[in-house]
Structure formats: C-alpha cells, structure tokens
Short mmCIF file of C-alpha atoms in Angstrom, two decimals:
data_model
loop_
_atom_site.label_atom_id
_atom_site.label_comp_id
_atom_site.label_asym_id
_atom_site.label_seq_id
_atom_site.Cartn_x
_atom_site.Cartn_y
_atom_site.Cartn_z
CA MET A 1 -0.13 0.04 -0.03
CA PHE A 2 2.87 2.52 1.08
CA ALA A 3 4.50 1.78 -2.36
CA GLU A 4 1.43 2.44 -4.24
CA THR A 5 0.95 5.76 -2.42
CA ALA A 6 4.79 6.72 -3.69
CA ALA A 7 3.88 5.71 -7.24
CA LYS A 8 0.57 7.66 -7.20
CA ALA A 9 2.57 10.45 -5.80
CA GLN A 10 5.31 10.31 -8.28
CA GLU A 11 2.75 10.50 -11.34
CA VAL A 12 1.27 13.41 -9.74
CA ARG A 13 4.70 15.41 -9.92
CA ASP A 14 5.02 14.47 -13.56
CA VAL A 15 2.24 16.46 -14.67
CA THR A 16 3.56 19.16 -16.59
CA ARG A 17 3.74 22.37 -15.00
CA ILE A 18 3.16 25.94 -16.87
CA GLU A 19 5.81 28.60 -16.32
CA ARG A 20 5.18 32.28 -16.44
CA ILE A 21 7.58 35.13 -16.20
CA GLY A 22 7.17 36.24 -12.39
CA ALA A 23 8.91 38.62 -10.23
CA HIS A 24 11.85 36.05 -9.43
CA SER A 25 11.37 33.79 -12.28
CA HIS A 26 15.06 34.98 -13.02
CA ILE A 27 16.47 33.78 -10.20
CA ARG A 28 18.77 30.45 -10.69
CA GLY A 29 20.64 29.89 -7.65
CA LEU A 30 22.74 32.16 -4.66
CA GLY A 31 25.37 32.65 -7.34
CA LEU A 32 28.20 31.72 -5.04
CA ASP A 33 31.62 29.90 -6.18
CA ASP A 34 32.90 26.64 -4.53
CA ALA A 35 34.56 28.71 -1.50
CA ILE A 36 30.87 30.19 -0.72
CA ASP A 37 31.85 33.50 -1.86
CA PRO A 38 29.41 35.45 -3.76
CA ARG A 39 30.04 36.54 -7.48
CA ALA A 40 29.22 40.33 -8.02
CA VAL A 41 26.45 39.09 -10.58
CA SER A 42 25.69 35.05 -11.11
CA GLN A 43 22.57 32.99 -11.51
CA GLY A 44 20.29 35.80 -11.39
CA MET A 45 21.43 37.35 -8.04
CA VAL A 46 23.31 40.67 -7.57
CA GLY A 47 24.55 42.52 -4.49
CA GLN A 48 23.86 41.41 -0.95
CA ALA A 49 27.02 39.78 -0.64
CA LYS A 50 26.83 39.15 2.96
CA ALA A 51 23.12 37.79 3.10
CA ARG A 52 24.25 35.33 0.12
CA ARG A 53 27.31 34.35 1.99
CA ALA A 54 25.17 33.47 4.96
CA ALA A 55 22.48 31.81 2.95
CA GLY A 56 25.60 29.79 1.30
CA VAL A 57 26.41 28.72 4.76
CA MET A 58 23.08 27.40 5.54
CA LEU A 59 22.67 25.69 2.03
CA GLU A 60 25.52 23.33 3.07
CA MET A 61 24.21 22.61 6.45
CA ILE A 62 20.76 21.82 4.99
CA LYS A 63 22.35 19.57 2.36
CA GLU A 64 24.41 17.69 5.24
CA GLY A 65 21.30 17.59 7.46
CA LYS A 66 22.58 19.57 10.43
CA ILE A 67 19.93 22.08 10.62
CA ALA A 68 16.60 20.17 10.54
CA GLY A 69 14.26 21.96 12.72
CA ARG A 70 15.65 25.19 13.09
CA ALA A 71 14.61 28.83 11.68
CA VAL A 72 16.11 31.56 9.80
CA LEU A 73 14.87 35.14 9.51
CA LEU A 74 15.50 37.21 6.57
CA ALA A 75 15.08 40.81 7.82
CA GLY A 76 15.51 44.10 6.06
CA GLN A 77 13.46 46.63 4.23
CA PRO A 78 11.21 46.17 1.56
CA GLY A 79 12.22 45.51 -2.07
CA THR A 80 16.04 44.45 -0.99
CA GLY A 81 15.99 40.72 -1.99
CA LYS A 82 14.50 38.60 0.65
CA THR A 83 12.44 36.69 -1.27
CA ALA A 84 15.02 36.11 -3.80
CA ILE A 85 17.61 34.96 -1.44
CA ALA A 86 14.89 32.33 -0.45
CA MET A 87 14.23 31.47 -4.17
CA GLY A 88 17.83 31.22 -5.09
CA LEU A 89 18.07 28.89 -1.92
CA ALA A 90 15.56 26.59 -3.37
CA GLN A 91 17.08 26.53 -6.64
CA SER A 92 20.51 25.36 -5.10
CA LEU A 93 19.04 22.59 -3.28
CA GLY A 94 17.27 21.02 -6.39
CA ILE A 95 14.01 19.36 -7.34
CA ASP A 96 14.15 16.60 -4.85
CA THR A 97 14.34 18.78 -1.75
CA PRO A 98 10.93 19.85 -1.20
CA PHE A 99 10.41 23.56 -1.00
CA THR A 100 7.07 25.29 0.16
CA VAL A 101 6.40 28.90 0.06
CA ILE A 102 3.56 30.71 1.76
CA SER A 103 2.67 33.88 3.19
CA GLY A 104 1.74 34.51 6.88
CA SER A 105 -1.72 36.06 5.56
CA GLU A 106 -2.47 32.92 3.95
CA VAL A 107 -3.54 30.94 7.13
CA PHE A 108 -6.16 32.78 7.83
CA SER A 109 -8.03 32.85 4.30
CA LEU A 110 -8.22 28.83 4.21
CA GLU A 111 -11.19 26.75 5.08
CA MET A 112 -9.41 25.25 7.92
CA SER A 113 -7.82 26.03 11.38
CA LYS A 114 -4.43 28.08 11.60
CA THR A 115 -2.74 25.19 13.22
CA GLU A 116 -4.10 22.82 10.46
CA ALA A 117 -2.88 24.92 7.62
CA LEU A 118 0.51 25.20 8.85
CA THR A 119 0.91 21.84 10.00
CA GLN A 120 0.20 20.74 5.96
CA ALA A 121 2.89 23.51 5.16
CA PHE A 122 5.08 21.39 7.54
CA ARG A 123 4.36 17.99 6.29
CA LYS A 124 4.48 19.43 2.33
CA SER A 125 8.11 20.79 3.33
CA ILE A 126 9.30 17.02 4.30
CA GLY A 127 10.34 14.59 1.65
CA VAL A 128 10.33 10.98 2.04
CA ARG A 129 12.86 9.04 -0.21
CA ILE A 130 11.29 5.45 -0.65
CA GLN A 131 13.85 2.75 -2.42
CA GLU A 132 11.78 -0.25 -3.14
CA GLU A 133 12.89 -3.22 -5.81
CA THR A 134 10.07 -3.81 -8.59
CA GLU A 135 9.82 -6.19 -11.36
CA ILE A 136 10.60 -4.67 -14.68
CA ILE A 137 10.55 -5.46 -18.28
CA GLU A 138 13.06 -3.59 -20.22
CA GLY A 139 13.74 -4.16 -23.83
CA GLU A 140 14.14 -2.50 -27.30
CA VAL A 141 10.38 -2.53 -29.02
CA VAL A 142 10.82 -4.72 -32.49
CA GLU A 143 7.12 -4.66 -33.31
CA ILE A 144 3.71 -3.68 -32.23
CA GLN A 145 0.77 -5.22 -33.54
CA ILE A 146 -3.00 -3.60 -32.78
CA ASP A 147 -5.77 -5.15 -33.77
CA ARG A 148 -9.09 -3.43 -34.04
CA PRO A 149 -12.63 -5.00 -33.89
CA VAL A 150 -14.10 -5.12 -37.49
CA SER A 151 -17.57 -3.87 -35.97
CA GLY A 152 -15.49 -0.57 -34.39
CA ALA A 153 -17.02 -1.78 -30.75
CA GLY A 154 -15.08 -3.34 -28.39
CA ASN A 155 -11.71 -3.30 -26.49
CA LYS A 156 -8.66 -3.36 -28.69
CA VAL A 157 -6.10 -6.49 -28.42
CA GLY A 158 -2.28 -6.58 -29.81
CA LYS A 159 0.82 -8.12 -29.20
CA LEU A 160 4.34 -6.48 -28.20
CA THR A 161 7.59 -8.00 -29.26
CA LEU A 162 10.78 -6.67 -27.30
CA LYS A 163 14.32 -8.10 -27.50
CA SER A 164 17.33 -7.50 -25.64
CA THR A 165 20.96 -8.76 -27.13
CA ASP A 166 20.10 -12.60 -25.56
CA MET A 167 16.64 -13.07 -26.26
CA GLU A 168 13.53 -11.90 -27.82
CA THR A 169 9.54 -12.18 -26.50
CA ALA A 170 6.12 -11.27 -27.37
CA TYR A 171 3.53 -9.87 -25.00
CA ASP A 172 -0.10 -9.58 -25.16
CA LEU A 173 -1.56 -6.29 -24.67
CA GLY A 174 -4.96 -5.18 -23.30
CA GLN A 175 -6.70 -2.09 -23.74
CA LYS A 176 -4.91 -0.07 -21.17
CA MET A 177 -1.54 -0.89 -22.26
CA ILE A 178 -2.50 -0.16 -25.99
CA GLU A 179 -3.63 3.39 -24.66
CA CYS A 180 -0.29 3.77 -22.57
CA LEU A 181 2.04 2.92 -25.91
CA SER A 182 -0.19 5.31 -27.88
CA ARG A 183 -0.02 8.21 -25.24
CA GLU A 184 3.90 7.60 -25.03
CA LYS A 185 3.93 7.28 -28.91
CA ILE A 186 6.17 4.37 -28.74
CA GLN A 187 7.50 2.64 -31.99
CA ALA A 188 9.68 0.04 -33.16
CA GLY A 189 12.98 0.99 -32.56
CA ASP A 190 12.49 2.49 -29.17
CA ILE A 191 14.03 0.82 -25.76
CA ILE A 192 11.21 1.14 -22.92
CA THR A 193 10.99 -0.20 -19.41
CA ILE A 194 7.46 -1.37 -18.31
CA ASP A 195 6.42 -1.62 -14.62
CA LYS A 196 5.06 -4.94 -13.97
CA ALA A 197 3.09 -3.74 -10.58
CA THR A 198 1.70 -0.63 -12.08
CA GLY A 199 1.69 -1.27 -15.77
CA LYS A 200 3.47 2.29 -16.34
CA ILE A 201 5.82 2.53 -19.28
CA ASN A 202 8.73 4.43 -19.67
CA LYS A 203 10.68 5.36 -22.64
CA LEU A 204 14.29 5.40 -22.64
CA GLY A 205 15.14 6.63 -26.17
CA ARG A 206 15.95 5.10 -29.42
CA SER A 207 18.47 1.92 -30.03
CA PHE A 208 21.81 2.76 -31.44
CA THR A 209 20.97 0.42 -34.08
CA ARG A 210 18.28 2.98 -35.44
CA ALA A 211 21.14 6.11 -35.34
CA ARG A 212 21.20 5.92 -39.20
CA ASP A 213 17.58 7.64 -39.09
CA TYR A 214 18.74 10.47 -37.31
CA ASP A 215 17.52 12.74 -39.89
CA ALA A 216 14.10 11.53 -39.47
CA THR A 217 14.17 11.54 -35.78
CA GLY A 218 15.70 15.04 -34.96
CA ALA A 219 18.32 16.33 -32.85
CA GLN A 220 16.62 15.92 -29.51
CA THR A 221 16.45 12.22 -30.05
CA LYS A 222 18.59 10.13 -27.33
CA PHE A 223 19.97 6.98 -28.64
CA VAL A 224 20.83 4.13 -25.88
CA GLN A 225 22.26 0.63 -25.85
CA CYS A 226 19.61 -2.25 -26.54
CA PRO A 227 19.64 -4.01 -23.11
CA GLU A 228 21.47 -6.99 -22.24
CA GLY A 229 20.42 -10.61 -20.36
CA GLU A 230 16.94 -11.25 -19.56
CA LEU A 231 14.04 -9.02 -20.44
CA GLN A 232 12.16 -9.45 -17.19
CA LYS A 233 14.66 -8.11 -14.08
CA ARG A 234 14.34 -6.55 -10.40
CA LYS A 235 15.55 -3.20 -10.42
CA GLU A 236 15.57 -0.75 -7.17
CA VAL A 237 13.22 2.38 -7.89
CA THR A 238 13.22 5.27 -5.69
CA HIS A 239 10.11 7.38 -5.28
CA THR A 240 10.50 10.69 -3.70
CA VAL A 241 7.21 12.28 -1.90
CA THR A 242 6.38 14.47 0.61
CA LEU A 243 4.75 13.52 4.00
CA HIS A 244 1.45 15.79 2.78
CA GLU A 245 1.09 13.70 0.11
CA ILE A 246 1.23 10.36 1.67
CA ASP A 247 -1.61 12.00 4.40
CA VAL A 248 -3.88 13.31 1.73
CA MET A 249 -4.01 9.52 -0.24
CA ASN A 250 -4.33 8.09 3.07
CA SER A 251 -7.04 10.03 4.24
CA ARG A 252 -10.12 8.08 3.19
CA SER A 253 -12.35 11.70 3.20
CA GLN A 254 -10.35 13.09 0.41
CA GLY A 255 -8.25 10.30 -1.17
CA PHE A 256 -5.74 10.49 -4.13
CA LEU A 257 -7.66 12.97 -6.21
CA ALA A 258 -7.48 15.77 -3.55
CA LEU A 259 -3.92 16.35 -4.70
CA PHE A 260 -5.34 17.71 -8.12
CA SER A 261 -8.13 19.78 -6.44
CA GLY A 262 -5.98 21.33 -3.56
CA ASP A 263 -9.06 20.91 -1.37
CA THR A 264 -7.54 18.53 1.12
CA GLY A 265 -9.47 19.67 4.01
CA GLU A 266 -8.43 19.09 7.85
CA ILE A 267 -6.92 15.73 8.12
CA LYS A 268 -7.23 13.78 11.38
CA HIS A 269 -4.13 13.72 13.81
CA GLU A 270 -4.48 9.36 14.01
CA VAL A 271 -3.67 9.26 10.21
CA ARG A 272 -0.93 11.51 10.56
CA GLU A 273 0.38 9.15 13.41
CA GLN A 274 -0.09 6.06 11.43
CA ILE A 275 1.77 7.61 8.62
CA ASN A 276 4.58 8.82 11.08
CA ALA A 277 4.97 5.15 12.73
CA LYS A 278 5.09 3.50 9.16
CA VAL A 279 7.97 5.83 8.09
CA ALA A 280 9.91 5.37 11.04
CA GLU A 281 9.39 1.50 10.48
CA TRP A 282 10.46 2.00 7.02
CA ARG A 283 13.59 3.95 8.10
CA GLU A 284 14.88 1.23 10.58
CA GLU A 285 14.32 -1.31 7.75
CA GLY A 286 16.51 1.05 5.32
CA LYS A 287 13.60 1.18 2.61
CA ALA A 288 12.91 5.09 3.39
CA GLN A 289 15.00 8.26 3.99
CA ILE A 290 13.75 11.40 5.53
CA ILE A 291 14.73 14.59 3.32
CA PRO A 292 14.15 17.91 5.48
CA GLY A 293 12.91 20.34 3.11
CA VAL A 294 12.54 24.28 3.45
CA LEU A 295 9.24 26.20 4.61
CA PHE A 296 9.43 29.41 3.45
CA ILE A 297 6.98 32.05 5.06
CA ASP A 298 7.19 35.36 3.58
CA GLU A 299 5.53 38.28 5.31
CA VAL A 300 5.67 36.28 8.93
CA HIS A 301 4.77 39.25 10.97
CA MET A 302 1.18 38.89 9.75
CA LEU A 303 0.78 35.50 11.71
CA ASP A 304 -0.56 35.89 15.27
CA ILE A 305 0.53 34.64 18.77
CA GLU A 306 -1.11 31.48 18.33
CA CYS A 307 0.45 30.52 15.00
CA PHE A 308 4.09 31.45 16.55
CA SER A 309 3.23 29.49 19.57
CA TYR A 310 2.59 26.48 17.44
CA LEU A 311 5.93 27.07 15.18
CA ASN A 312 7.84 27.12 18.49
CA ARG A 313 6.34 23.65 19.48
CA ALA A 314 6.33 22.76 15.88
CA LEU A 315 10.42 23.12 15.50
CA GLU A 316 10.86 20.77 18.25
CA SER A 317 9.28 18.09 16.57
CA ASP A 318 11.69 14.87 15.04
CA LEU A 319 9.99 15.54 11.73
CA ALA A 320 10.56 19.13 11.23
CA PRO A 321 11.66 21.17 8.11
CA ILE A 322 14.06 23.87 7.96
CA LEU A 323 11.88 27.11 8.38
CA ILE A 324 12.76 30.38 6.80
CA MET A 325 10.77 33.48 7.41
CA ALA A 326 11.04 36.92 6.28
CA SER A 327 9.81 40.20 7.61
CA ASN A 328 10.11 43.92 6.76
CA ARG A 329 8.70 45.27 9.86
CA GLY A 330 10.85 47.13 12.28
CA VAL A 331 9.76 47.18 16.24
CA THR A 332 5.92 46.66 15.79
CA LYS A 333 3.05 45.21 17.74
CA ILE A 334 2.57 41.22 17.79
CA ARG A 335 -0.73 40.37 16.12
CA GLY A 336 -3.09 39.41 18.66
CA THR A 337 -1.34 40.99 21.75
CA SER A 338 -0.53 44.47 22.65
CA HIS A 339 3.06 43.78 22.97
CA GLU A 340 5.97 45.11 20.59
CA SER A 341 8.67 42.92 19.50
CA ALA A 342 11.35 43.48 16.59
CA HIS A 343 10.03 42.45 13.50
CA GLY A 344 6.71 41.62 14.68
CA VAL A 345 7.95 38.29 16.20
CA PRO A 346 7.97 37.12 19.71
CA MET A 347 11.31 37.44 21.43
CA ASP A 348 11.03 33.20 22.06
CA LEU A 349 10.94 32.60 18.29
CA LEU A 350 13.62 35.44 17.58
CA ASP A 351 16.03 33.36 20.20
CA ARG A 352 15.47 30.20 18.02
CA SER A 353 15.99 31.84 14.59
CA ILE A 354 19.18 32.99 13.01
CA ILE A 355 18.78 36.30 11.63
CA ILE A 356 19.95 37.35 8.47
CA SER A 357 20.03 41.04 7.50
CA THR A 358 19.61 42.48 3.76
CA THR A 359 20.70 46.01 2.93
CA PRO A 360 19.27 48.45 0.06
CA TYR A 361 20.73 48.24 -3.27
CA ASP A 362 23.26 50.81 -4.85
CA GLU A 363 22.90 52.30 -8.00
CA GLU A 364 25.29 49.96 -9.92
CA ASP A 365 23.08 46.87 -8.39
CA ILE A 366 19.86 48.40 -9.31
CA LYS A 367 21.02 48.78 -13.09
CA ARG A 368 22.32 45.18 -13.25
CA ILE A 369 19.04 43.96 -11.79
CA LEU A 370 17.19 45.80 -14.09
CA LYS A 371 19.25 44.76 -17.30
CA ILE A 372 18.53 40.92 -15.94
CA ARG A 373 14.75 41.70 -15.94
CA CYS A 374 14.82 43.02 -19.52
CA GLU A 375 16.65 39.80 -20.86
CA GLU A 376 14.10 38.08 -18.63
CA GLU A 377 10.68 39.75 -19.90
CA ASP A 378 12.66 39.48 -23.72
CA VAL A 379 12.76 43.79 -23.66
CA GLU A 380 15.20 45.63 -26.21
CA MET A 381 16.19 48.67 -24.10
CA ASN A 382 18.08 51.71 -25.48
CA PRO A 383 21.35 52.31 -22.78
CA ASP A 384 19.97 55.82 -22.41
CA ALA A 385 16.93 54.32 -21.37
CA LEU A 386 18.59 51.88 -19.20
CA LEU A 387 20.15 54.90 -17.32
CA VAL A 388 16.78 56.71 -17.15
CA LEU A 389 15.29 53.75 -15.26
CA THR A 390 18.01 53.28 -13.13
CA LYS A 391 17.61 56.77 -11.93
CA ILE A 392 13.92 56.43 -11.47
CA GLY A 393 14.84 53.26 -9.08
CA VAL A 394 17.14 55.07 -6.94
CA GLU A 395 14.79 57.81 -6.58
CA THR A 396 11.69 55.72 -5.99
CA SER A 397 12.08 51.98 -5.62
CA LEU A 398 13.40 49.19 -7.38
CA ARG A 399 10.01 47.29 -7.71
CA TYR A 400 8.33 50.63 -9.52
CA ALA A 401 11.24 50.61 -11.71
CA ILE A 402 10.86 47.18 -12.57
CA GLN A 403 7.12 47.38 -13.18
CA LEU A 404 8.02 50.18 -15.58
CA ILE A 405 9.73 47.95 -17.98
CA THR A 406 6.61 46.17 -19.25
CA THR A 407 4.65 48.96 -19.62
CA ALA A 408 7.59 50.98 -21.30
CA ASN A 409 7.91 48.12 -24.16
CA LEU A 410 4.22 48.16 -24.77
CA VAL A 411 4.18 51.66 -25.29
CA CYS A 412 7.20 50.68 -27.87
CA GLN A 413 5.29 48.24 -29.27
CA LYS A 414 2.08 50.95 -29.76
CA ARG A 415 4.51 52.98 -31.84
CA LYS A 416 5.95 49.96 -34.24
CA GLY A 417 9.40 50.38 -32.06
CA THR A 418 11.98 47.72 -31.84
CA GLU A 419 13.60 49.09 -28.89
CA VAL A 420 12.67 50.94 -25.93
CA THR A 421 13.67 54.76 -25.70
CA VAL A 422 14.03 57.22 -23.24
CA ASN A 423 10.73 59.13 -24.34
CA ASP A 424 8.87 55.47 -23.92
CA VAL A 425 10.22 55.51 -20.31
CA LYS A 426 9.19 59.00 -19.66
CA ARG A 427 5.72 58.36 -21.06
CA VAL A 428 4.98 55.70 -18.74
CA TYR A 429 6.49 57.36 -15.52
CA THR A 430 3.74 60.16 -16.09
CA LEU A 431 1.10 57.48 -16.59
CA PHE A 432 2.27 55.84 -13.33
CA LEU A 433 2.45 57.39 -9.92
CA ASP A 434 4.89 55.94 -7.32
CA GLU A 435 4.30 56.08 -3.87
CA ILE A 436 6.09 59.13 -3.13
CA ARG A 437 4.29 61.22 -6.10
CA SER A 438 1.01 59.46 -5.03
CA SER A 439 1.58 60.32 -1.09
CA ALA A 440 2.38 64.32 -2.18
CA TYR A 441 -0.61 64.35 -4.49
CA LEU A 442 -2.91 63.22 -1.43
CA LYS A 443 -1.31 65.57 0.69
CA GLU A 444 -2.07 68.53 -2.05
CA TYR A 445 -5.84 67.41 -2.09
CA GLN A 446 -6.60 65.56 0.70
CA ASN A 447 -9.55 67.69 1.21
CA HIS A 448 -11.22 66.55 -1.90
CA PHE A 449 -11.09 62.88 -0.90
CA MET A 450 -14.13 61.23 1.17
CA PHE A 451 -13.22 60.47 4.96
CA SER A 452 -9.80 62.25 5.07
CA GLU A 453 -8.73 62.74 8.62
CA SER A 454 -7.60 66.47 7.81
CA GLU A 455 -10.82 67.30 6.24
CA PRO A 456 -12.34 70.21 8.20
CA GLU A 457 -15.71 69.48 9.48
CA VAL A 458 -18.45 71.40 8.57
CA GLU A 459 -21.07 72.51 10.96
CA LYS A 460 -24.73 72.32 9.56
CA GLU A 461 -27.20 73.95 11.04
CA ALA A 462 -30.45 71.99 11.87
CA LYS A 463 -33.42 73.16 10.00
CA PRO A 464 -36.98 73.17 11.18
CA MET A 465 -39.10 70.41 9.78
CA ASP A 466 -41.62 71.38 7.42
CA THR A 467 -44.92 69.72 8.96
CA THR A 468 -47.19 71.20 6.22
#
C-alpha cells in the first residue's frame, strides 16, 4: 500500500507545469562559487554579498542534514531581495528537496484552522525518499501489432515484441497497455521499461541500431544501447514524495484526487500518527530516508501569537523542516497581543532563529538587476533608457522601476518600435505614479477625498421640519 502511494504521488509530480515570467523567475541559484563566496552577478543574483554568503552557509548545512528543526529570519527593508534569496536557496537545493512557499496572511484565508494550515505546510516541506525493488521488463521494441474489432466496438487487443541482446519475447496487450503505448508514442526501435506492478511505461530513448535514421528523428532524440541479458529483471526504484502527499492519499475522506483539486480539508491526527509510525518503521529497515526540506513563510509578521506558539512547538518535532521566515517590519506589535517586538516576531521565536539582514541596493546593483529583468522579459532597451530607469529606481524604488519595463515595452510596441527609448520610459513615468508622488498628490488634494482625517468639519445648522 505504501509503495502504491509513493508511485501515485510520483505520477502527480510528472504533470507538466505551466511556467510564466514572475517577479523572481530570473533566479537560478544563490550565485556562489565553490568557496561560498558570492559572485558580483551570477544565477540572477546581484549584490547582497553578506546575506548570500550567510545563505550559502545555511545551504551547506541543509545539504548535510545538520540544521533540521531550526529557523532562519530574513530581515530587511522592502525590495531588498529577501524573497529572491529564499528562491535562490530553493533552486540550489534541487528538485528532490521539498520547498514550500506560503504567505503569513494565507493561513487566515483557508477553510481550515490556522494550526491545520501550518501543519500541512510543514508536512509539504518534509520529503520521504522510498526505495523498493520492483519487477520490470526492459527491452527494445521490435514490433507492435494492434487488432481493432471489425465492428468498431469493443476493446482493442494486440501484441508487443521486445528483445534484448540475448532473447526476444512477444507479450499480449490489453486495452490499458495499448492506450499507454499510444500516449507515449512508442514505436519500433524505442528502448522502453514496463513496471509490472503498475503497468507504467517509460521511454528511455532510441536504439543505437536506428542511428542511421537520425535525420528523420531530429536532434533532440536520445540514443541508448539495447539492454543485455534477460528481459524481465528486478530493479531498485526510488520515489520521492512529501509527507503531506502521503497524508492526503491515506485520508479516506479525501483520497488521491484531492492532490489535483487542492481541497484537502483537515486531516485527522490519527492518520498522521499512523503514517509517522510507518515511515519510522521503513527508516529502521533502510527502505526510506527522510529529506528535511524548506518551509518559507513570507511576511511572517502577519501571523498571530497562536501561530507563533505553534511554530515554537513544531520546530521541536523530530519531523521538522528548515523554517525560513521573511519580514520587512521594524519594532511593531505582535498580532493578537498589545506587546511590541522586533520584526513583529515574539522574542522566544527570535531566540531560536538565525537572523540574516539585507541592505538596500546601490545604483550599480539596481542597474544590473534592471538589465537582467529586461533579458528575462525579452525587452530590448536603449542604454540611455536603462540609465533613466536606473535613476528612477534610485529615487523611488526598485520594484516600481521593474514595473515600468513591461509598460514601457508596450508603449514601444504601440508606436511600432523595436527598442525602448528614453521617451517611452518618460511616457509611462508620467502615466503611473510611484508611492512618493502619490503621497504628495494626496497631501495637496486631501480635502477633496472622502473621509479624509484632515478634512475640516462643516457645521450644519439644523433646519426645522416642514410639517405642512
């Protein structure tokens, strides 16, 4: 049962993801060398040398499994790259290490309790690498024969002939296997593996004997050797799933399809206890390995005192990920209390945390970041226009300057241009206000807005009621 759960979760991970250009889609890593020293510009990261070096140390500790159950706080002004550092850390860890991102305010908008939302986030960030031996059939496809009913109704049947260097065997095909072969576009000359337990077909590539058909196959085709020995063999397979995925698929009220809908609901504590016991048993037998992932909570100051109390307790658990938090607040009130604390985080959680500070970018760093964003968004920008945009970023904010890249490019396309010029940047600068100009406008015309605090109260004389 446990192995089937892992296989199903692996299939969910195989679903193609739609990628778009986001605020941090240009981040590829932390931009560090082998000595954990930050490069000036690397993997989309610019500046913040001290913070990136500190994150690099944390990265090495995470890889060695020495920091599970600890907390890191990224503290700094808005727009200083806190989320970018967290994303760079996730990219450096690789796809096998679970990385979960939530916002501090997100836990209050879900249709479940706050502690349940945080529990699910924690268990999404803990991976289980399960190793098992399974029977597979591996060989080169010689021929596929599919017989269709003359009437057009009924199930298709067929035969699949596979060979290795030592033998050749024909297998009968059912409706499900025929659909799998068709979906994977398997044809003669392909090297495939078939999992006997699940029937899943995996295409390894084309046989080297078909290398003469290179022009017909294309440059992306991968050529592999024909398998040796027996067609049927036992092979060790590794599945990497998260504890939350196992929770959902073993929860009778939700089931496997809840992973697709996202509506998992609250999961009973007894289910999690049974899964924890099973995972512990598999660890002792050497069949499973725990991978402490990363839970990143952005805007952590939006959590209340109950959530912070839960985090303190959860970090002491044996199954705890690395908790990375980010806050742009100074000394402010802790939500749910009247007490003030640094970054809006209680003192007891701050004592458990390693604090990494970020500093504002200088003019040269802003220029480099804007240039990287132009490349990411596929925008051709004139050097003079980039200089003006950099000046705008220094005087206003980096985020505002980044927003002007796409809008200036749209203005350029409207006039049938191929390169964003200074006039395009000036045009969008006049169209869209930044925070400083918007505040100045409000101060000048605040009496004309509704419910303005500085609006003078107009005393109205009571008029006698007309009773006629």
